[in-house]
Coordinates of C-alpha atoms and ligand atoms in Angstrom, one line a residue:
X76 CA 7.8 26.7 11.5
X77 CA 9.6 25.6 8.4
X78 CA 8.2 25.6 4.9
X79 CA 7.6 21.8 4.6
X80 CA 3.9 22.2 4.4
X81 CA 1.1 20.9 6.6
X82 CA -2.3 19.3 6.3
X83 CA -5.1 21.8 6.2
X84 CA -7.3 19.9 8.6
X85 CA -7.6 16.8 10.7
X86 CA -10.1 15.4 8.2
X87 CA -7.6 16.2 5.4
X88 CA -5.0 14.0 7.1
X89 CA -7.3 11.1 7.7
X90 CA -8.5 11.2 4.1
X91 CA -4.9 11.4 2.8
X92 CA -3.8 8.5 5.0
X93 CA -6.8 6.5 3.9
X94 CA -6.1 7.6 0.3
X95 CA -2.5 6.3 0.7
X96 CA -3.7 3.0 2.2
X97 CA -6.7 2.4 -0.1
X98 CA -5.4 1.6 -3.5
X99 CA -4.5 -1.1 -5.9
X100 CA -3.6 -3.2 -2.9
X101 CA -7.3 -3.4 -2.0
X102 CA -8.9 -3.5 -5.4
X103 CA -6.3 -5.4 -7.4
X104 CA -3.9 -7.3 -5.2
X105 CA -6.0 -8.5 -2.3
X106 CA -8.6 -10.3 -4.5
X107 CA -6.0 -12.0 -6.7
X108 CA -3.9 -13.1 -3.8
X109 CA -6.9 -14.4 -2.0
X110 CA -7.8 -16.4 -5.2
X111 CA -4.3 -17.7 -5.6
X112 CA -3.9 -18.8 -2.0
X113 CA -7.3 -20.6 -1.7
X114 CA -9.6 -18.1 0.0
X115 CA -10.7 -18.2 3.6
X116 CA -7.6 -19.3 5.4
X117 CA -5.6 -16.6 3.6
X118 CA -8.2 -14.0 4.5
X119 CA -8.1 -15.0 8.2
X120 CA -4.3 -14.9 8.4
X121 CA -4.5 -11.5 6.7
X122 CA -7.0 -10.2 9.2
X123 CA -5.0 -11.3 12.1
X124 CA -1.9 -9.6 10.7
X125 CA -3.8 -6.4 10.2
X126 CA -4.9 -6.4 13.8
X127 CA -1.7 -7.6 15.5
X128 CA 0.9 -6.1 13.1
X129 CA -0.7 -3.5 11.0
X130 CA -2.5 -1.5 13.6
X131 CA 0.5 -1.2 16.0
X132 CA 3.0 -0.4 13.3
X133 CA 0.7 2.3 11.8
X134 CA 0.5 3.9 15.3
X135 CA 4.3 3.7 15.6
X136 CA 4.8 5.3 12.2
X137 CA 2.4 8.2 12.6
X138 CA 3.8 8.7 16.0
X139 CA 7.4 8.9 14.8
X140 CA 6.5 11.3 12.0
X141 CA 4.4 13.6 14.2
X142 CA 7.1 13.6 16.9
X143 CA 10.1 14.3 14.6
X144 CA 8.3 16.3 11.8
X145 CA 10.8 14.8 9.4
X146 CA 11.1 12.4 6.5
X147 CA 11.9 8.8 7.5
X148 CA 15.7 9.1 7.1
X149 CA 15.8 12.4 9.1
X150 CA 13.3 10.9 11.6
X151 CA 15.5 7.9 12.4
X152 CA 18.6 10.0 12.6
X153 CA 16.9 12.0 15.3
X154 CA 15.7 9.0 17.2
X155 CA 19.1 7.6 17.1
X156 CA 20.6 10.7 18.7
X157 CA 17.9 10.4 21.3
X158 CA 18.7 6.8 22.1
X159 CA 22.2 8.1 23.0
X160 CA 24.7 5.3 23.7
X161 CA 22.3 2.4 23.3
X162 CA 22.6 1.7 19.7
X163 CA 25.0 4.4 18.5
X164 CA 28.4 2.9 18.3
X165 CA 31.9 3.7 17.0
X166 CA 34.0 1.8 14.7
X167 CA 37.6 2.8 13.9
X168 CA 36.8 6.3 15.0
X169 CA 33.7 6.5 12.8
X170 CA 30.2 6.8 14.2
X171 CA 27.9 4.3 12.6
X172 CA 24.3 5.1 12.5
X173 CA 22.4 1.9 12.0
X174 CA 19.0 3.6 12.4
X175 CA 19.5 5.4 9.2
X176 CA 19.5 2.2 7.3
X177 CA 15.9 1.7 8.1
X178 CA 15.1 5.0 6.5
X179 CA 17.2 4.2 3.5
X180 CA 15.5 0.8 3.1
X181 CA 12.2 2.6 3.0
X182 CA 13.5 5.0 0.5
X183 CA 14.5 2.2 -1.8
X184 CA 11.2 0.4 -1.2
X185 CA 9.4 3.5 -2.3
X186 CA 11.4 3.5 -5.6
X187 CA 10.7 -0.2 -6.3
X188 CA 7.1 -0.2 -5.3
X189 CA 6.2 2.9 -7.3
X190 CA 8.0 1.7 -10.4
X191 CA 5.7 -1.4 -10.7
X192 CA 2.6 0.3 -9.2
X193 CA 2.7 2.8 -11.9
X194 CA 2.6 0.0 -14.5
X195 CA -0.6 -1.4 -12.9
X196 CA -2.1 2.0 -12.8
X197 CA -1.4 2.0 -16.5
X198 CA -3.5 -1.2 -16.8
X199 CA -6.4 0.6 -15.1
X200 CA -6.0 3.5 -17.6
X201 CA -6.2 1.0 -20.5
X202 CA -9.4 -0.5 -19.1
X203 CA -10.8 2.9 -18.6
X204 CA -10.1 3.6 -22.3
X205 CA -11.7 0.2 -23.2
X206 CA -14.8 1.0 -21.2
X207 CA -15.2 4.3 -23.0
X208 CA -15.0 2.4 -26.2
X209 CA -17.5 0.0 -24.8
X210 CA -16.9 -3.7 -23.9
X211 CA -18.1 -6.3 -26.2
X212 CA -19.3 -9.2 -24.1
X213 CA -17.8 -12.0 -26.2
X214 CA -14.1 -11.2 -25.6
X215 CA -13.8 -9.2 -22.4
X216 CA -12.0 -12.1 -21.0
X217 CA -9.0 -11.9 -23.3
X218 CA -8.5 -8.2 -23.2
X219 CA -6.1 -8.4 -20.3
X220 CA -3.8 -11.0 -22.0
X221 CA -3.6 -8.8 -25.0
X222 CA -2.6 -5.8 -22.9
X223 CA -0.1 -7.8 -20.8
X224 CA 2.0 -8.9 -23.7
X225 CA 2.0 -5.5 -25.4
X226 CA 5.2 -3.8 -24.2
X227 CA 4.6 -0.5 -26.1
X228 CA 1.1 -0.1 -24.8
X229 CA 2.3 -0.8 -21.2
X230 CA 5.1 1.8 -21.5
X231 CA 2.6 4.3 -23.0
X232 CA 0.2 4.0 -20.1
X233 CA 3.0 3.8 -17.5
X234 CA 4.3 7.2 -18.9
X235 CA 0.9 8.8 -18.4
X236 CA 0.5 7.4 -14.9
X237 CA 3.9 8.7 -13.8
X238 CA 3.4 12.1 -15.3
X239 CA 0.2 12.6 -13.4
X240 CA 1.7 11.3 -10.1
X241 CA 4.7 13.6 -10.5
X242 CA 2.5 16.6 -11.4
X243 CA 0.4 16.2 -8.2
X244 CA 3.3 15.8 -5.9
X245 CA 5.1 18.7 -7.5
X246 CA 2.1 20.9 -6.6
X247 CA 2.4 20.3 -2.9
X248 CA 0.6 18.7 0.0
X249 CA -2.6 20.7 0.4
X250 CA -3.4 21.8 -3.1
X251 CA -2.5 18.5 -4.7
X252 CA -2.9 15.5 -2.5
X253 CA -5.5 16.7 0.0
X254 CA -8.0 18.0 -2.5
X255 CA -7.9 15.0 -4.7
X256 CA -8.5 12.7 -1.8
X257 CA -11.4 14.7 -0.4
X258 CA -13.4 14.4 -3.6
X259 CA -12.6 11.0 -4.8
X260 CA -12.5 8.7 -1.8
X261 CA -16.1 9.0 -0.7
X262 CA -17.3 8.5 -4.3
X263 CA -15.2 5.3 -4.7
X264 CA -16.8 3.9 -1.6
X265 CA -20.4 4.5 -2.9
X266 CA -19.7 3.0 -6.3
X267 CA -18.0 -0.1 -4.8
X268 CA -21.1 -0.7 -2.7
X269 CA -23.2 -0.5 -5.9
X270 CA -20.9 -3.0 -7.7
X271 CA -20.9 -5.3 -4.8
X272 CA -24.7 -5.4 -4.5
X273 CA -25.1 -6.0 -8.2
X274 CA -22.6 -8.9 -8.1
X275 CA -24.2 -10.4 -5.0
X276 CA -27.4 -10.7 -7.0
X277 CA -25.7 -13.0 -9.5
X278 CA -26.3 -16.8 -9.3
X279 CA -23.4 -18.1 -7.3
X280 CA -22.7 -15.2 -5.0
X281 CA -23.1 -17.5 -2.0
X282 CA -20.2 -19.5 -3.1
X283 CA -18.0 -16.4 -3.0
X284 CA -18.9 -15.7 0.6
X285 CA -18.1 -19.3 1.4
X286 CA -14.8 -19.1 -0.5
X287 CA -13.7 -15.9 1.3
X288 CA -14.9 -16.6 4.8
X289 CA -14.8 -20.3 5.3
X290 CA -11.2 -21.2 6.0
X291 CA -9.6 -24.3 4.6
X292 CA -6.3 -24.6 6.4
X293 CA -5.0 -27.3 4.1
X294 CA -4.5 -24.5 1.6
X295 CA -2.2 -22.5 3.7
X296 CA 1.6 -22.8 3.7
X297 CA 4.6 -20.6 4.7
X298 CA 4.4 -18.8 1.3
X299 CA 0.8 -17.9 1.9
X300 CA 1.5 -16.7 5.4
X301 CA 4.3 -14.4 4.4
X302 CA 2.2 -13.1 1.6
X303 CA -0.6 -12.3 4.0
X304 CA 1.8 -10.6 6.4
X305 CA 3.5 -8.7 3.6
X306 CA 0.1 -7.7 2.2
X307 CA -1.0 -6.3 5.5
X308 CA 2.0 -3.9 5.2
X309 CA 1.4 -3.2 1.6
X310 CA -2.3 -2.4 1.9
X311 CA -1.8 -0.1 4.9
X312 CA 1.3 1.6 3.3
X313 CA 3.5 0.5 6.2
X314 CA 7.1 -0.6 6.7
X315 CA 8.8 2.0 4.5
X316 CA 8.0 5.3 6.1
X317 CA 5.0 6.5 4.1
X318 CA 3.0 7.0 7.3
X319 CA 6.0 8.6 9.0
X320 CA 6.1 11.1 6.1
X321 CA 2.4 11.8 6.3
X322 CA 2.5 12.0 10.1
X323 CA 5.3 14.5 9.8
X324 CA 2.9 17.1 8.3
X325 CA 0.7 16.9 11.3
X326 CA 1.0 19.7 13.8
X327 CA -2.4 19.7 15.4
X328 CA -3.7 17.7 18.2
X329 CA -4.9 14.8 16.2
X330 CA -5.5 11.5 17.9
X331 CA -3.0 9.0 16.5
X332 CA -4.9 5.9 17.7
X333 CA -8.3 7.1 16.4
X334 CA -6.9 7.9 13.0
X335 CA -5.2 4.6 12.8
X336 CA -8.3 2.7 13.7
X337 CA -10.4 4.6 11.1
X338 CA -7.9 4.2 8.3
X339 CA -7.4 0.5 9.0
X340 CA -11.1 -0.1 9.2
X341 CA -11.8 1.6 5.9
X342 CA -9.0 -0.1 4.2
X343 CA -10.0 -3.6 5.3
X344 CA -13.7 -2.9 4.5
X345 CA -12.9 -1.9 1.0
X346 CA -10.6 -4.9 0.4
X347 CA -13.3 -7.3 1.6
X348 CA -16.0 -5.6 -0.4
X349 CA -13.9 -5.8 -3.5
X350 CA -13.2 -9.5 -2.8
X351 CA -16.8 -10.4 -2.4
X352 CA -17.8 -8.6 -5.6
X353 CA -15.1 -10.1 -7.7
X354 CA -15.5 -13.7 -6.4
X355 CA -19.2 -13.5 -7.0
X356 CA -18.5 -12.8 -10.6
X357 CA -15.8 -15.5 -10.7
X358 CA -18.1 -18.2 -9.5
X359 CA -21.1 -17.1 -11.4
X360 CA -19.2 -17.2 -14.7
X361 CA -17.1 -20.2 -14.0
X362 CA -13.8 -18.3 -14.1
X363 CA -10.6 -19.3 -12.3
X364 CA -10.2 -17.7 -8.8
X365 CA -6.5 -18.3 -9.2
X366 CA -6.1 -16.3 -12.4
X367 CA -3.4 -14.1 -10.8
X368 CA -2.7 -10.4 -11.5
X369 CA -5.2 -10.2 -14.3
X370 CA -8.1 -11.3 -12.1
X371 CA -10.0 -8.0 -11.7
X372 CA -9.4 -7.1 -15.3
X373 CA -10.9 -10.3 -16.5
X374 CA -13.9 -10.4 -14.2
X375 CA -15.3 -6.9 -13.9
X376 CA -15.7 -6.1 -17.6
X377 CA -18.0 -9.1 -17.8
X378 CA -20.6 -7.6 -15.6
X379 CA -20.1 -4.2 -17.0
X380 CA -20.8 -5.5 -20.4
X381 CA -23.9 -7.3 -19.3
X382 CA -25.6 -5.1 -16.8
X383 CA -28.1 -2.3 -17.6
X384 CA -26.2 1.0 -17.4
X385 CA -23.0 -1.0 -17.3
X386 CA -21.4 1.3 -19.9
X387 CA -21.5 4.3 -17.6
X388 CA -20.8 2.4 -14.5
X389 CA -17.6 0.9 -16.0
X390 CA -16.3 4.3 -16.9
X391 CA -17.1 5.7 -13.4
X392 CA -15.7 2.7 -11.7
X393 CA -12.3 2.7 -13.5
X394 CA -12.0 6.5 -13.0
X395 CA -12.4 5.9 -9.3
X396 CA -10.0 2.9 -9.2
X397 CA -7.6 5.2 -11.0
X398 CA -8.0 7.8 -8.3
X399 CA -7.6 5.3 -5.4
X400 CA -4.4 4.2 -7.1
X401 CA -3.1 7.7 -7.8
X402 CA -3.5 8.8 -4.2
X403 CA -1.4 5.8 -3.2
X404 CA 1.2 6.4 -5.9
X405 CA 1.4 10.0 -4.6
X406 CA 2.3 8.8 -1.1
X407 CA 5.0 6.6 -2.5
X408 CA 6.6 9.4 -4.4
X409 CA 6.2 11.8 -1.5
X410 CA 8.4 9.6 0.7
X411 CA 11.3 9.9 -1.7
X412 CA 10.7 13.6 -2.5
X413 CA 10.4 14.6 1.2
X414 CA 13.9 13.4 1.8
X415 CA 15.4 15.6 -0.9
X416 CA 13.4 18.6 0.3
X417 CA 14.3 18.2 4.0
X418 CA 17.9 17.0 3.8
X419 CA 19.2 18.3 0.5
X420 CA 17.2 21.5 0.4
X421 CA 15.9 20.8 -3.1
X422 CA 12.8 22.5 -4.2
X423 CA 9.6 20.4 -4.3
X424 CA 9.4 20.7 -8.1
X425 CA 13.0 19.6 -8.7
X426 CA 12.8 16.7 -6.3
X427 CA 9.5 15.5 -7.8
X428 CA 10.5 15.6 -11.4
X429 CA 14.0 14.3 -10.9
X430 CA 13.1 11.4 -8.6
X431 CA 9.9 10.7 -10.5
X432 CA 12.0 10.5 -13.7
X433 CA 14.3 7.9 -12.3
X434 CA 11.4 5.8 -11.0
X435 CA 9.8 6.1 -14.4
X436 CA 12.8 4.6 -16.0
X437 CA 13.0 1.8 -13.5
X438 CA 9.3 1.1 -14.2
X439 CA 10.0 0.3 -17.8
X440 CA 11.5 -3.0 -16.7
X441 CA 8.1 -3.9 -15.2
X442 CA 6.2 -2.6 -18.1
X443 CA 7.8 -5.1 -20.5
X444 CA 6.4 -8.4 -19.3
X445 CA 8.7 -10.4 -21.5
X446 CA 11.8 -9.3 -19.6
X447 CA 12.6 -11.7 -16.8
X448 CA 14.7 -12.0 -13.7
X449 CA 15.0 -15.3 -11.8
X450 CA 12.2 -16.6 -14.0
X451 CA 9.8 -13.9 -12.9
X452 CA 8.6 -10.7 -14.6
X453 CA 10.2 -7.6 -13.0
X454 CA 6.8 -6.6 -11.8
X455 CA 6.4 -9.8 -9.8
X456 CA 10.0 -9.7 -8.6
X457 CA 9.9 -6.1 -7.3
X458 CA 6.5 -6.8 -5.8
X459 CA 7.7 -10.0 -4.0
X460 CA 11.0 -8.4 -2.9
X461 CA 9.3 -5.4 -1.2
X462 CA 6.1 -7.1 0.0
X463 CA 7.7 -10.3 1.4
X464 CA 11.0 -8.9 2.7
X465 CA 11.7 -5.1 2.7
X466 CA 8.5 -4.0 4.3
X467 CA 8.2 -6.7 7.0
X468 CA 11.9 -6.1 7.9
X469 CA 11.4 -2.4 7.9
X470 CA 8.3 -2.8 10.0
X471 CA 10.1 -5.0 12.5
X472 CA 12.7 -2.3 13.2
X473 CA 10.1 0.5 13.3
X474 CA 8.0 -1.2 15.9
X475 CA 11.1 -2.3 18.0
X476 CA 12.5 1.3 18.0
X477 CA 9.1 2.6 18.9
X478 CA 8.6 0.0 21.7
X479 CA 12.1 0.1 23.3
X480 CA 13.7 3.5 22.5
X481 CA 10.9 5.9 23.2
X482 CA 9.9 6.3 26.9
X483 CA 6.7 5.1 28.4
X484 CA 6.0 8.5 29.8
X485 CA 6.0 10.3 26.4
X486 CA 4.0 7.5 24.7
X487 CA 1.4 7.7 27.4
X488 CA 1.0 11.4 27.0
X489 CA 1.0 11.5 23.3
X490 CA -1.4 8.6 22.8
X491 CA -3.5 9.5 25.7
X492 CA -3.4 6.0 27.2
X493 CA -3.1 5.2 30.9
X494 CA -3.3 2.4 33.3
X495 CA -4.3 -1.1 32.1
X496 CA -5.0 0.0 28.6
X497 CA -1.5 1.3 28.2
X498 CA 0.0 -1.8 29.7
X499 CA -1.8 -4.0 27.2
X500 CA -0.7 -1.7 24.4
X501 CA 2.8 -1.7 25.6
X502 CA 2.9 -5.5 25.9
X503 CA 1.6 -5.9 22.3
X504 CA 4.1 -3.5 20.7
X505 CA 7.0 -5.0 22.7
X506 CA 6.3 -8.7 22.6
X507 CA 3.6 -9.6 20.2
X508 CA 4.0 -7.5 17.0
X509 CA 7.8 -7.8 16.6
X510 CA 7.9 -11.5 17.6
X511 CA 5.2 -12.3 15.1
X512 CA 6.8 -10.5 12.3
X513 CA 10.2 -12.0 13.0
X514 CA 8.8 -15.4 13.4
X515 CA 7.1 -15.3 10.0
X516 CA 10.2 -13.9 8.2
X517 CA 12.5 -16.5 9.8
X518 CA 10.0 -19.2 9.0
X519 CA 9.8 -18.2 5.4
X520 CA 13.6 -18.1 4.9
X521 CA 13.8 -21.5 6.5
X522 CA 15.7 -20.6 9.6
X523 CA 12.9 -21.9 11.9
Ligands
LIG189 N1 -1.3 1.0 0.3 C1 -1.3 1.2 -1.2 C2 -2.3 0.2 -1.8 O1 -2.9 -0.6 -1.0 C3 0.0 1.1 -1.8 C4 1.0 2.0 -1.1 C5 1.0 3.3 -1.1 C6 2.1 1.6 -0.4 N2 2.0 3.8 -0.3 C7 2.7 2.7 0.1 C8 2.6 0.4 -0.1 C9 3.8 2.7 0.9 C10 3.7 0.3 0.7 C11 4.3 1.4 1.3 O2 -2.5 0.1 -2.9

């Protein structure tokens, strides 16, 4: 064995994969995107994407990681060699390795996502700080806008968020990532149930269920569909090799399919619970469901300031959101760091601090909301670029390679699937998932 590190236990891996998946995507992004795209129809498209795209691609990623025991770039290099002449080709005497591009695309996506993700973690930090100070019911609503326009404050919290992320990754897989996940994820779940029950007891909670689960297809357009597809990648940490990296630390007989189903189920459940809780508050207090990225920061403080014991609950809640977010940030940095450890023989410490430092600098662009690119903030731009394009395209290649390059025999053995069940699985990964992803991307860029 090499010295890359391994998960301490099966449960450790499941929790870490769930920890990577469950994050700001569920608690911050899903509710605000659902609000922006009109509710039910968006949720339905999102759920279909999770099932037909997310699940197969997560299986493929963990599979590739477990098989190659490498970082995404190394993993694709190995698969390319395995595919022999099929895709490998020569040009002017030079061997081109197109598979590597997929790994590199993921590497770049990791940079971009973490750079803005850290800024949003900073917002959570700020709200934790505010809840320690105690929310004052009158102006909770405006707190987010004040923060959003304050560049120094954003940079300050972004600095803290990156320092913590780097620190944990630098300490290594078991001691850092695994322990943190094991403690915090179950707690988050319990608190979220509490917040949801409380908000369901508010006046207009029925309206929130109706908003989220009663689809109105007139509100859906190609932008909403690509956002739903992209979000299914984002929320499950797919399309850029994070699950390949996590899978690469697996060396035990862990069932890939079972793990995938557990992680996907938990991730979806938490997103839906967060949505129900937040929209109950939105409709009970006449707020705008389409408030955008500030949505959760404008809604939750209201009930925290009103409910009995809200002071304590607010603090606990933001601590846990912070944890959910940090476990995801860690997985993003880990993708980048694992490459330098494997391929460049850097020490984990050096890779973590050096790469983390570059991502930190890039994140400053997103922290300053007045800086614009193509009329958008950098945060929105990096988010859109990765969610709508890089991750779906990466996912398309990952599933195609998995479906067509790896042999049926090895997949049947590793996945423990035979007969009809395998045939159905194989049909989905060959003809449903890639076609669906490609169709949505082409539709969005207007080719179809
Ligand atoms: N899934 C995380 C969330 O929902 C974010 C995340 C972590 C991620 N690692 C990733 C997104 C890798 C894409 C790729 O918040």
